[in-house]
PDB file of C-alpha atoms and ligand atoms in Angstrom:
ATOM      1  CA  MET A   1       5.548  11.082 -12.636  1.00 90.00           C
ATOM      2  CA  ASN A   2       8.305  13.704 -12.638  1.00 95.00           C
ATOM      3  CA  THR A   3      10.830  14.766 -15.232  1.00 94.00           C
ATOM      4  CA  LEU A   4      14.288  16.021 -14.254  1.00 92.00           C
ATOM      5  CA  SER A   5      17.472  16.840 -16.157  1.00 93.00           C
ATOM      6  CA  PHE A   6      21.097  16.037 -15.292  1.00 90.00           C
ATOM      7  CA  LEU A   7      24.191  17.673 -16.669  1.00 90.00           C
ATOM      8  CA  ALA A   8      26.469  14.948 -18.033  1.00 89.00           C
ATOM      9  CA  GLN A   9      29.873  15.127 -19.775  1.00 89.00           C
ATOM     10  CA  HIS A  10      30.395  17.582 -22.636  1.00 88.00           C
ATOM     11  CA  GLY A  11      27.321  19.637 -21.689  1.00 89.00           C
ATOM     12  CA  ASN A  12      24.772  16.904 -22.482  1.00 92.00           C
ATOM     13  CA  LEU A  13      21.538  17.367 -20.556  1.00 94.00           C
ATOM     14  CA  ILE A  14      20.057  13.958 -19.731  1.00 97.00           C
ATOM     15  CA  SER A  15      16.316  13.955 -19.131  1.00 97.00           C
ATOM     16  CA  VAL A  16      14.860  11.318 -16.836  1.00 98.00           C
ATOM     17  CA  THR A  17      11.251  10.403 -16.073  1.00 98.00           C
ATOM     18  CA  VAL A  18      10.775   9.139 -12.525  1.00 98.00           C
ATOM     19  CA  ALA A  19       7.830   7.367 -10.885  1.00 98.00           C
ATOM     20  CA  GLY A  20       7.155   5.466  -7.647  1.00 97.00           C
ATOM     21  CA  THR A  21       9.183   4.716  -4.541  1.00 96.00           C
ATOM     22  CA  GLY A  22      11.210   1.693  -3.451  1.00 96.00           C
ATOM     23  CA  PRO A  23      14.352  -0.005  -4.784  1.00 96.00           C
ATOM     24  CA  THR A  24      15.649   1.802  -7.869  1.00 97.00           C
ATOM     25  CA  VAL A  25      15.134   0.317 -11.328  1.00 98.00           C
ATOM     26  CA  ILE A  26      16.533   2.141 -14.369  1.00 98.00           C
ATOM     27  CA  LEU A  27      14.934   1.414 -17.752  1.00 98.00           C
ATOM     28  CA  LEU A  28      17.246   1.846 -20.753  1.00 98.00           C
ATOM     29  CA  HIS A  29      15.467   2.255 -24.073  1.00 98.00           C
ATOM     30  CA  GLY A  30      16.419   0.830 -27.462  1.00 98.00           C
ATOM     31  CA  PHE A  31      17.191   2.501 -30.795  1.00 98.00           C
ATOM     32  CA  PRO A  32      15.646   4.608 -32.334  1.00 98.00           C
ATOM     33  CA  LEU A  33      13.375   5.202 -29.367  1.00 98.00           C
ATOM     34  CA  ASP A  34      13.108   7.056 -26.074  1.00 98.00           C
ATOM     35  CA  HIS A  35      11.636   6.740 -22.566  1.00 98.00           C
ATOM     36  CA  ARG A  36       8.100   6.566 -23.969  1.00 98.00           C
ATOM     37  CA  MET A  37       8.638   2.929 -24.946  1.00 98.00           C
ATOM     38  CA  TRP A  38       8.472   2.193 -21.189  1.00 98.00           C
ATOM     39  CA  GLN A  39       5.032   3.734 -20.675  1.00 97.00           C
ATOM     40  CA  SER A  40       3.520   0.570 -19.220  1.00 98.00           C
ATOM     41  CA  GLN A  41       6.559  -0.219 -17.016  1.00 98.00           C
ATOM     42  CA  LEU A  42       6.625   3.346 -15.635  1.00 98.00           C
ATOM     43  CA  LYS A  43       3.068   2.804 -14.393  1.00 97.00           C
ATOM     44  CA  SER A  44       3.157  -0.821 -13.354  1.00 97.00           C
ATOM     45  CA  LEU A  45       6.602  -1.109 -11.708  1.00 98.00           C
ATOM     46  CA  ALA A  46       6.071   2.177  -9.841  1.00 97.00           C
ATOM     47  CA  LYS A  47       3.768   0.277  -7.458  1.00 96.00           C
ATOM     48  CA  GLY A  48       6.825  -1.228  -5.730  1.00 96.00           C
ATOM     49  CA  TYR A  49       9.916   0.494  -7.157  1.00 97.00           C
ATOM     50  CA  GLN A  50      11.431   3.844  -7.912  1.00 97.00           C
ATOM     51  CA  VAL A  51      11.388   3.577 -11.698  1.00 98.00           C
ATOM     52  CA  ILE A  52      13.646   5.831 -13.716  1.00 98.00           C
ATOM     53  CA  ALA A  53      13.463   6.034 -17.509  1.00 98.00           C
ATOM     54  CA  PRO A  54      16.208   8.228 -18.985  1.00 98.00           C
ATOM     55  CA  ASP A  55      16.353   9.480 -22.541  1.00 98.00           C
ATOM     56  CA  LEU A  56      19.808   8.496 -23.800  1.00 98.00           C
ATOM     57  CA  ARG A  57      21.904  11.308 -25.330  1.00 98.00           C
ATOM     58  CA  GLY A  58      20.090  13.033 -28.191  1.00 98.00           C
ATOM     59  CA  PHE A  59      16.829  11.064 -27.806  1.00 98.00           C
ATOM     60  CA  GLY A  60      13.520  12.260 -26.385  1.00 98.00           C
ATOM     61  CA  ARG A  61      14.135  15.329 -24.257  1.00 97.00           C
ATOM     62  CA  SER A  62      17.882  14.788 -23.799  1.00 97.00           C
ATOM     63  CA  SER A  63      20.299  17.023 -25.634  1.00 96.00           C
ATOM     64  CA  LEU A  64      23.248  16.029 -27.788  1.00 96.00           C
ATOM     65  CA  SER A  65      26.452  18.030 -27.789  1.00 92.00           C
ATOM     66  CA  ALA A  66      28.790  18.190 -30.767  1.00 86.00           C
ATOM     67  CA  HIS A  67      31.100  15.580 -29.164  1.00 87.00           C
ATOM     68  CA  SER A  68      30.665  12.023 -30.373  1.00 91.00           C
ATOM     69  CA  TYR A  69      30.037   9.567 -27.531  1.00 97.00           C
ATOM     70  CA  SER A  70      30.642   5.911 -26.735  1.00 97.00           C
ATOM     71  CA  ILE A  71      28.401   3.296 -25.124  1.00 98.00           C
ATOM     72  CA  ALA A  72      30.767   3.500 -22.118  1.00 98.00           C
ATOM     73  CA  GLU A  73      29.914   7.197 -21.736  1.00 97.00           C
ATOM     74  CA  LEU A  74      26.206   6.349 -21.756  1.00 98.00           C
ATOM     75  CA  ALA A  75      26.931   3.891 -18.913  1.00 98.00           C
ATOM     76  CA  ASP A  76      28.676   6.703 -17.027  1.00 97.00           C
ATOM     77  CA  ASP A  77      25.568   8.890 -17.530  1.00 97.00           C
ATOM     78  CA  MET A  78      23.584   6.147 -15.769  1.00 97.00           C
ATOM     79  CA  GLU A  79      26.054   6.140 -12.873  1.00 97.00           C
ATOM     80  CA  LEU A  80      25.491   9.884 -12.487  1.00 95.00           C
ATOM     81  CA  ILE A  81      21.776   9.200 -12.251  1.00 96.00           C
ATOM     82  CA  ARG A  82      22.322   6.366  -9.735  1.00 97.00           C
ATOM     83  CA  GLN A  83      24.435   8.652  -7.560  1.00 95.00           C
ATOM     84  CA  HIS A  84      21.584  11.147  -7.431  1.00 93.00           C
ATOM     85  CA  PHE A  85      18.682   8.759  -6.825  1.00 93.00           C
ATOM     86  CA  ALA A  86      20.255   5.802  -5.037  1.00 91.00           C
ATOM     87  CA  SER A  87      23.477   7.347  -3.573  1.00 88.00           C
ATOM     88  CA  ASP A  88      24.810   4.485  -1.410  1.00 85.00           C
ATOM     89  CA  LYS A  89      22.429   1.832  -2.759  1.00 91.00           C
ATOM     90  CA  GLN A  90      22.539  -0.664  -5.596  1.00 96.00           C
ATOM     91  CA  ILE A  91      20.226  -0.503  -8.587  1.00 97.00           C
ATOM     92  CA  SER A  92      18.653  -2.855 -11.103  1.00 98.00           C
ATOM     93  CA  LEU A  93      19.092  -2.096 -14.776  1.00 98.00           C
ATOM     94  CA  VAL A  94      16.598  -3.096 -17.447  1.00 98.00           C
ATOM     95  CA  GLY A  95      18.131  -2.612 -20.900  1.00 98.00           C
ATOM     96  CA  LEU A  96      16.432  -3.278 -24.210  1.00 98.00           C
ATOM     97  CA  SER A  97      18.673  -3.832 -27.236  1.00 98.00           C
ATOM     98  CA  MET A  98      20.872  -0.694 -27.359  1.00 98.00           C
ATOM     99  CA  GLY A  99      19.888  -0.247 -23.706  1.00 98.00           C
ATOM    100  CA  GLY A 100      21.292  -3.743 -23.123  1.00 98.00           C
ATOM    101  CA  TYR A 101      24.636  -2.677 -24.635  1.00 98.00           C
ATOM    102  CA  VAL A 102      24.658   0.144 -22.069  1.00 98.00           C
ATOM    103  CA  ALA A 103      23.805  -2.328 -19.275  1.00 98.00           C
ATOM    104  CA  PHE A 104      26.776  -4.572 -20.213  1.00 98.00           C
ATOM    105  CA  GLU A 105      29.062  -1.522 -20.090  1.00 98.00           C
ATOM    106  CA  TYR A 106      27.565  -0.447 -16.770  1.00 98.00           C
ATOM    107  CA  TRP A 107      28.302  -3.914 -15.359  1.00 98.00           C
ATOM    108  CA  LYS A 108      31.931  -3.598 -16.478  1.00 98.00           C
ATOM    109  CA  ARG A 109      32.482  -0.053 -15.225  1.00 98.00           C
ATOM    110  CA  HIS A 110      30.185   0.186 -12.189  1.00 98.00           C
ATOM    111  CA  GLY A 111      29.193  -3.432 -11.453  1.00 97.00           C
ATOM    112  CA  GLN A 112      29.569  -2.969  -7.684  1.00 97.00           C
ATOM    113  CA  HIS A 113      26.435  -0.780  -7.788  1.00 97.00           C
ATOM    114  CA  LEU A 114      24.358  -3.333  -9.657  1.00 98.00           C
ATOM    115  CA  SER A 115      22.039  -5.692  -7.765  1.00 97.00           C
ATOM    116  CA  SER A 116      20.519  -7.278 -10.888  1.00 98.00           C
ATOM    117  CA  MET A 117      20.132  -6.872 -14.639  1.00 98.00           C
ATOM    118  CA  ILE A 118      17.311  -7.566 -17.031  1.00 98.00           C
ATOM    119  CA  LEU A 119      18.620  -7.812 -20.571  1.00 98.00           C
ATOM    120  CA  ALA A 120      15.789  -7.694 -23.096  1.00 98.00           C
ATOM    121  CA  SER A 121      16.128  -8.378 -26.824  1.00 98.00           C
ATOM    122  CA  THR A 122      19.820  -7.587 -26.815  1.00 98.00           C
ATOM    123  CA  LYS A 123      23.118  -9.328 -27.482  1.00 98.00           C
ATOM    124  CA  PRO A 124      26.668  -9.311 -26.077  1.00 98.00           C
ATOM    125  CA  THR A 125      28.410  -9.458 -29.457  1.00 98.00           C
ATOM    126  CA  ALA A 126      30.012  -6.537 -31.263  1.00 98.00           C
ATOM    127  CA  ASP A 127      29.161  -5.760 -34.899  1.00 98.00           C
ATOM    128  CA  ASN A 128      30.837  -7.513 -37.806  1.00 98.00           C
ATOM    129  CA  ASP A 129      32.097  -5.411 -40.725  1.00 98.00           C
ATOM    130  CA  ALA A 130      28.822  -5.626 -42.659  1.00 98.00           C
ATOM    131  CA  ALA A 131      26.750  -4.524 -39.659  1.00 98.00           C
ATOM    132  CA  ARG A 132      29.154  -1.636 -39.038  1.00 98.00           C
ATOM    133  CA  GLU A 133      28.897  -0.540 -42.690  1.00 98.00           C
ATOM    134  CA  ALA A 134      25.088  -0.655 -42.483  1.00 98.00           C
ATOM    135  CA  ARG A 135      25.239   1.656 -39.451  1.00 98.00           C
ATOM    136  CA  TYR A 136      27.461   4.162 -41.249  1.00 98.00           C
ATOM    137  CA  ASP A 137      25.068   4.043 -44.229  1.00 98.00           C
ATOM    138  CA  MET A 138      22.047   4.690 -41.997  1.00 98.00           C
ATOM    139  CA  SER A 139      23.826   7.524 -40.295  1.00 98.00           C
ATOM    140  CA  ALA A 140      24.753   9.162 -43.633  1.00 98.00           C
ATOM    141  CA  LYS A 141      21.206   8.652 -44.927  1.00 98.00           C
ATOM    142  CA  ALA A 142      19.692  10.254 -41.814  1.00 98.00           C
ATOM    143  CA  LYS A 143      21.802  13.360 -42.331  1.00 97.00           C
ATOM    144  CA  LYS A 144      21.109  13.472 -46.059  1.00 98.00           C
ATOM    145  CA  VAL A 145      17.401  12.703 -46.367  1.00 97.00           C
ATOM    146  CA  GLY A 146      16.096  12.869 -42.785  1.00 97.00           C
ATOM    147  CA  GLY A 147      15.741  10.682 -39.715  1.00 98.00           C
ATOM    148  CA  TRP A 148      12.456   8.985 -40.538  1.00 98.00           C
ATOM    149  CA  SER A 149      13.561   7.989 -44.065  1.00 97.00           C
ATOM    150  CA  ALA A 150      16.659   6.403 -42.556  1.00 98.00           C
ATOM    151  CA  VAL A 151      14.938   4.412 -39.797  1.00 98.00           C
ATOM    152  CA  SER A 152      11.420   3.700 -41.118  1.00 97.00           C
ATOM    153  CA  ALA A 153      12.356   0.252 -42.492  1.00 97.00           C
ATOM    154  CA  MET A 154      13.193  -0.843 -38.926  1.00 97.00           C
ATOM    155  CA  LEU A 155       9.549  -0.660 -37.885  1.00 97.00           C
ATOM    156  CA  GLU A 156       8.750  -4.106 -39.271  1.00 96.00           C
ATOM    157  CA  LYS A 157      11.599  -5.607 -37.253  1.00 97.00           C
ATOM    158  CA  LEU A 158      10.606  -3.862 -34.048  1.00 98.00           C
ATOM    159  CA  LEU A 159       6.981  -4.993 -33.995  1.00 97.00           C
ATOM    160  CA  SER A 160       5.309  -8.306 -34.769  1.00 95.00           C
ATOM    161  CA  THR A 161       3.137  -8.760 -37.856  1.00 94.00           C
ATOM    162  CA  THR A 162       0.132  -8.849 -35.512  1.00 91.00           C
ATOM    163  CA  SER A 163       0.960  -5.425 -34.067  1.00 90.00           C
ATOM    164  CA  LEU A 164       1.478  -4.063 -37.583  1.00 93.00           C
ATOM    165  CA  ALA A 165      -1.496  -5.764 -39.266  1.00 88.00           C
ATOM    166  CA  GLN A 166      -3.990  -3.112 -38.258  1.00 82.00           C
ATOM    167  CA  PRO A 167      -3.838   0.424 -36.959  1.00 80.00           C
ATOM    168  CA  SER A 168      -2.945   0.169 -33.289  1.00 89.00           C
ATOM    169  CA  GLU A 169      -1.807   2.386 -30.442  1.00 93.00           C
ATOM    170  CA  ILE A 170       1.458   0.429 -30.217  1.00 95.00           C
ATOM    171  CA  ALA A 171       2.312   0.923 -33.895  1.00 96.00           C
ATOM    172  CA  ASP A 172       1.285   4.602 -33.725  1.00 96.00           C
ATOM    173  CA  LEU A 173       3.364   5.293 -30.626  1.00 97.00           C
ATOM    174  CA  THR A 174       6.416   3.446 -31.975  1.00 97.00           C
ATOM    175  CA  THR A 175       6.160   5.326 -35.281  1.00 97.00           C
ATOM    176  CA  GLN A 176       5.791   8.656 -33.483  1.00 98.00           C
ATOM    177  CA  ILE A 177       8.847   8.053 -31.278  1.00 98.00           C
ATOM    178  CA  MET A 178      10.903   7.018 -34.328  1.00 98.00           C
ATOM    179  CA  ARG A 179       9.742  10.079 -36.275  1.00 98.00           C
ATOM    180  CA  ASP A 180      10.813  12.313 -33.386  1.00 98.00           C
ATOM    181  CA  CYS A 181      14.446  11.113 -33.610  1.00 98.00           C
ATOM    182  CA  THR A 182      16.729  13.727 -35.100  1.00 98.00           C
ATOM    183  CA  PRO A 183      19.288  12.837 -37.787  1.00 98.00           C
ATOM    184  CA  ASP A 184      22.084  13.814 -35.376  1.00 97.00           C
ATOM    185  CA  ALA A 185      20.765  11.512 -32.629  1.00 98.00           C
ATOM    186  CA  ILE A 186      20.482   8.628 -35.103  1.00 98.00           C
ATOM    187  CA  ALA A 187      23.984   9.188 -36.453  1.00 98.00           C
ATOM    188  CA  ALA A 188      25.611   9.544 -33.021  1.00 98.00           C
ATOM    189  CA  ALA A 189      23.935   6.373 -31.692  1.00 98.00           C
ATOM    190  CA  GLN A 190      24.830   4.360 -34.800  1.00 98.00           C
ATOM    191  CA  HIS A 191      28.474   5.403 -34.512  1.00 98.00           C
ATOM    192  CA  ALA A 192      28.525   4.525 -30.792  1.00 98.00           C
ATOM    193  CA  MET A 193      26.952   1.099 -31.442  1.00 98.00           C
ATOM    194  CA  ALA A 194      29.330   0.415 -34.337  1.00 98.00           C
ATOM    195  CA  ARG A 195      32.266   0.963 -31.987  1.00 98.00           C
ATOM    196  CA  ARG A 196      30.868  -1.013 -29.042  1.00 98.00           C
ATOM    197  CA  GLN A 197      32.903  -3.754 -27.387  1.00 97.00           C
ATOM    198  CA  ASP A 198      32.237  -7.463 -27.553  1.00 98.00           C
ATOM    199  CA  PHE A 199      31.108  -8.782 -24.155  1.00 98.00           C
ATOM    200  CA  THR A 200      30.979 -12.460 -25.106  1.00 98.00           C
ATOM    201  CA  CYS A 201      34.207 -13.284 -23.297  1.00 97.00           C
ATOM    202  CA  HIS A 202      32.899 -11.635 -20.104  1.00 97.00           C
ATOM    203  CA  LEU A 203      29.667 -13.669 -19.951  1.00 98.00           C
ATOM    204  CA  PRO A 204      30.981 -16.475 -17.674  1.00 97.00           C
ATOM    205  CA  SER A 205      32.315 -13.938 -15.167  1.00 96.00           C
ATOM    206  CA  ILE A 206      29.087 -11.953 -14.793  1.00 97.00           C
ATOM    207  CA  GLN A 207      27.892 -12.955 -11.313  1.00 96.00           C
ATOM    208  CA  THR A 208      25.137 -10.318 -11.164  1.00 98.00           C
ATOM    209  CA  PRO A 209      21.739 -12.063 -11.095  1.00 98.00           C
ATOM    210  CA  THR A 210      20.404 -11.594 -14.618  1.00 98.00           C
ATOM    211  CA  LEU A 211      17.138 -12.201 -16.418  1.00 98.00           C
ATOM    212  CA  VAL A 212      17.455 -12.455 -20.190  1.00 98.00           C
ATOM    213  CA  LEU A 213      14.231 -11.945 -22.128  1.00 98.00           C
ATOM    214  CA  THR A 214      13.391 -11.909 -25.783  1.00 98.00           C
ATOM    215  CA  GLY A 215      10.277 -11.960 -27.948  1.00 98.00           C
ATOM    216  CA  GLN A 216       9.247 -15.195 -29.666  1.00 98.00           C
ATOM    217  CA  HIS A 217       9.288 -13.401 -33.047  1.00 97.00           C
ATOM    218  CA  ASP A 218      12.283 -11.145 -32.468  1.00 98.00           C
ATOM    219  CA  VAL A 219      14.410 -11.185 -35.625  1.00 98.00           C
ATOM    220  CA  ILE A 220      17.021  -8.790 -34.160  1.00 98.00           C
ATOM    221  CA  ALA A 221      17.611 -10.929 -31.028  1.00 98.00           C
ATOM    222  CA  PRO A 222      16.155 -14.344 -31.987  1.00 98.00           C
ATOM    223  CA  PRO A 223      15.263 -16.698 -29.093  1.00 98.00           C
ATOM    224  CA  ASP A 224      17.644 -19.526 -30.112  1.00 98.00           C
ATOM    225  CA  GLU A 225      20.701 -17.229 -30.345  1.00 98.00           C
ATOM    226  CA  THR A 226      19.696 -15.424 -27.162  1.00 98.00           C
ATOM    227  CA  ALA A 227      19.266 -18.681 -25.213  1.00 98.00           C
ATOM    228  CA  ARG A 228      22.773 -19.756 -26.311  1.00 98.00           C
ATOM    229  CA  TRP A 229      24.578 -16.708 -24.934  1.00 98.00           C
ATOM    230  CA  ALA A 230      22.373 -16.520 -21.829  1.00 98.00           C
ATOM    231  CA  ALA A 231      23.419 -20.102 -20.984  1.00 98.00           C
ATOM    232  CA  ARG A 232      27.032 -18.904 -20.733  1.00 98.00           C
ATOM    233  CA  MET A 233      26.210 -16.545 -17.867  1.00 97.00           C
ATOM    234  CA  ALA A 234      26.732 -17.832 -14.333  1.00 91.00           C
ATOM    235  CA  ASN A 235      23.592 -16.574 -12.671  1.00 95.00           C
ATOM    236  CA  CYS A 236      21.051 -16.207 -15.413  1.00 97.00           C
ATOM    237  CA  GLN A 237      17.420 -17.037 -16.131  1.00 98.00           C
ATOM    238  CA  PHE A 238      16.154 -17.010 -19.723  1.00 98.00           C
ATOM    239  CA  GLU A 239      12.552 -16.424 -20.813  1.00 98.00           C
ATOM    240  CA  THR A 240      10.791 -15.954 -24.144  1.00 98.00           C
ATOM    241  CA  ILE A 241       7.723 -13.749 -24.453  1.00 98.00           C
ATOM    242  CA  PRO A 242       5.124 -15.430 -26.697  1.00 97.00           C
ATOM    243  CA  GLY A 243       3.739 -13.418 -29.603  1.00 96.00           C
ATOM    244  CA  ALA A 244       6.099 -10.445 -29.218  1.00 97.00           C
ATOM    245  CA  ALA A 245       8.841  -9.272 -31.571  1.00 98.00           C
ATOM    246  CA  HIS A 246      11.624  -6.834 -30.561  1.00 98.00           C
ATOM    247  CA  LEU A 247       9.557  -4.441 -28.426  1.00 98.00           C
ATOM    248  CA  SER A 248       8.010  -6.846 -25.910  1.00 98.00           C
ATOM    249  CA  PRO A 249       7.667  -4.133 -23.205  1.00 98.00           C
ATOM    250  CA  LEU A 250       5.176  -2.395 -25.540  1.00 97.00           C
ATOM    251  CA  GLU A 251       3.685  -5.399 -27.306  1.00 96.00           C
ATOM    252  CA  SER A 252       3.218  -7.712 -24.314  1.00 97.00           C
ATOM    253  CA  PRO A 253       3.427  -5.420 -21.285  1.00 97.00           C
ATOM    254  CA  VAL A 254       1.560  -7.710 -18.889  1.00 98.00           C
ATOM    255  CA  GLU A 255       3.877 -10.681 -19.537  1.00 98.00           C
ATOM    256  CA  PHE A 256       6.995  -8.474 -19.627  1.00 98.00           C
ATOM    257  CA  ASN A 257       6.138  -6.743 -16.353  1.00 98.00           C
ATOM    258  CA  GLN A 258       5.275 -10.009 -14.628  1.00 98.00           C
ATOM    259  CA  HIS A 259       8.643 -11.514 -15.584  1.00 98.00           C
ATOM    260  CA  VAL A 260      10.424  -8.400 -14.310  1.00 98.00           C
ATOM    261  CA  VAL A 261       8.554  -8.262 -10.992  1.00 98.00           C
ATOM    262  CA  ASP A 262       8.893 -12.036 -10.346  1.00 98.00           C
ATOM    263  CA  PHE A 263      12.607 -11.828 -11.084  1.00 98.00           C
ATOM    264  CA  LEU A 264      13.215  -8.714  -8.974  1.00 98.00           C
ATOM    265  CA  GLN A 265      11.369 -10.304  -6.066  1.00 97.00           C
ATOM    266  CA  SER A 266      13.365 -13.505  -6.428  1.00 96.00           C
ATOM    267  CA  VAL A 267      16.701 -11.693  -6.170  1.00 93.00           C
ATOM    268  CA  THR A 268      15.914  -9.383  -3.252  1.00 80.00           C
TER     269      THR A 268
HETATM  270  C1  MLT B 301      17.770  -1.464 -30.826  1.00 61.40           C
HETATM  271  O1  MLT B 301      16.597  -1.877 -30.818  1.00 61.40           O
HETATM  272  O2  MLT B 301      18.216  -0.789 -29.880  1.00 61.40           O
HETATM  273  C2  MLT B 301      18.632  -1.750 -32.018  1.00 61.40           C
HETATM  274  O3  MLT B 301      18.065  -2.763 -32.783  1.00 61.40           O
HETATM  275  C3  MLT B 301      20.018  -2.102 -31.572  1.00 61.40           C
HETATM  276  C4  MLT B 301      20.969  -2.229 -32.717  1.00 61.40           C
HETATM  277  O4  MLT B 301      20.819  -1.552 -33.739  1.00 61.40           O
HETATM  278  O5  MLT B 301      21.942  -3.012 -32.588  1.00 61.40           O
END
């Protein structure tokens, strides 16, 4: 596994972890997380793919400049990475939750470079006023009392009660990644997500082969809601991962990876 950095807009240095060789698959992490949530996928998918796990602006080892950013700019960061690793080739994007918002934007801005998408535990809708307010509150809280105090309550939505019932590597790793998020990274991401576009009206025109996945116990992207919007996409397969909540790549890596590999093989 290698780590490299790319200079993106406004002096942001984007760190990427790269493993394996083959068709390029970019893994986009959720909030408030970083590339480490893909630890199992970086190992398993690397057997047949060039797997790239970036840290989005401000998270993990990526820097965050003083400029605020949009989800569209994060999609442009991914295009920069594609140009380096896949130059004239198409890529597959795997986006979890906030990573899924970036994948939708990438489809809109750079869809000609996309061979397939895997949208995990995400949604195409924009925030309503209450959700936007909650983001501004979290962002203010992070700056006032610290990142972990602002995001700690999310832990019980990210992981299933089974993962949280006893001390476990998954809960420890998730907690550690969340604790490592800086108040500035939390605030910038919350502002970007609050301003994100609604992609619902685009769903019927997305021709890119897409796999939509969610965890059986995901309360952020519940299976029934997810199945409804997935059914509006032209070329889409929907699967639920039994037993998992929001972070199925960590909680049920074997099932998650199998779905991804089966799907990627079916579309190439
Ligand atoms: C995530 O997991 O990325 C977040 O739940 C996304 C969000 O806050 O909308």
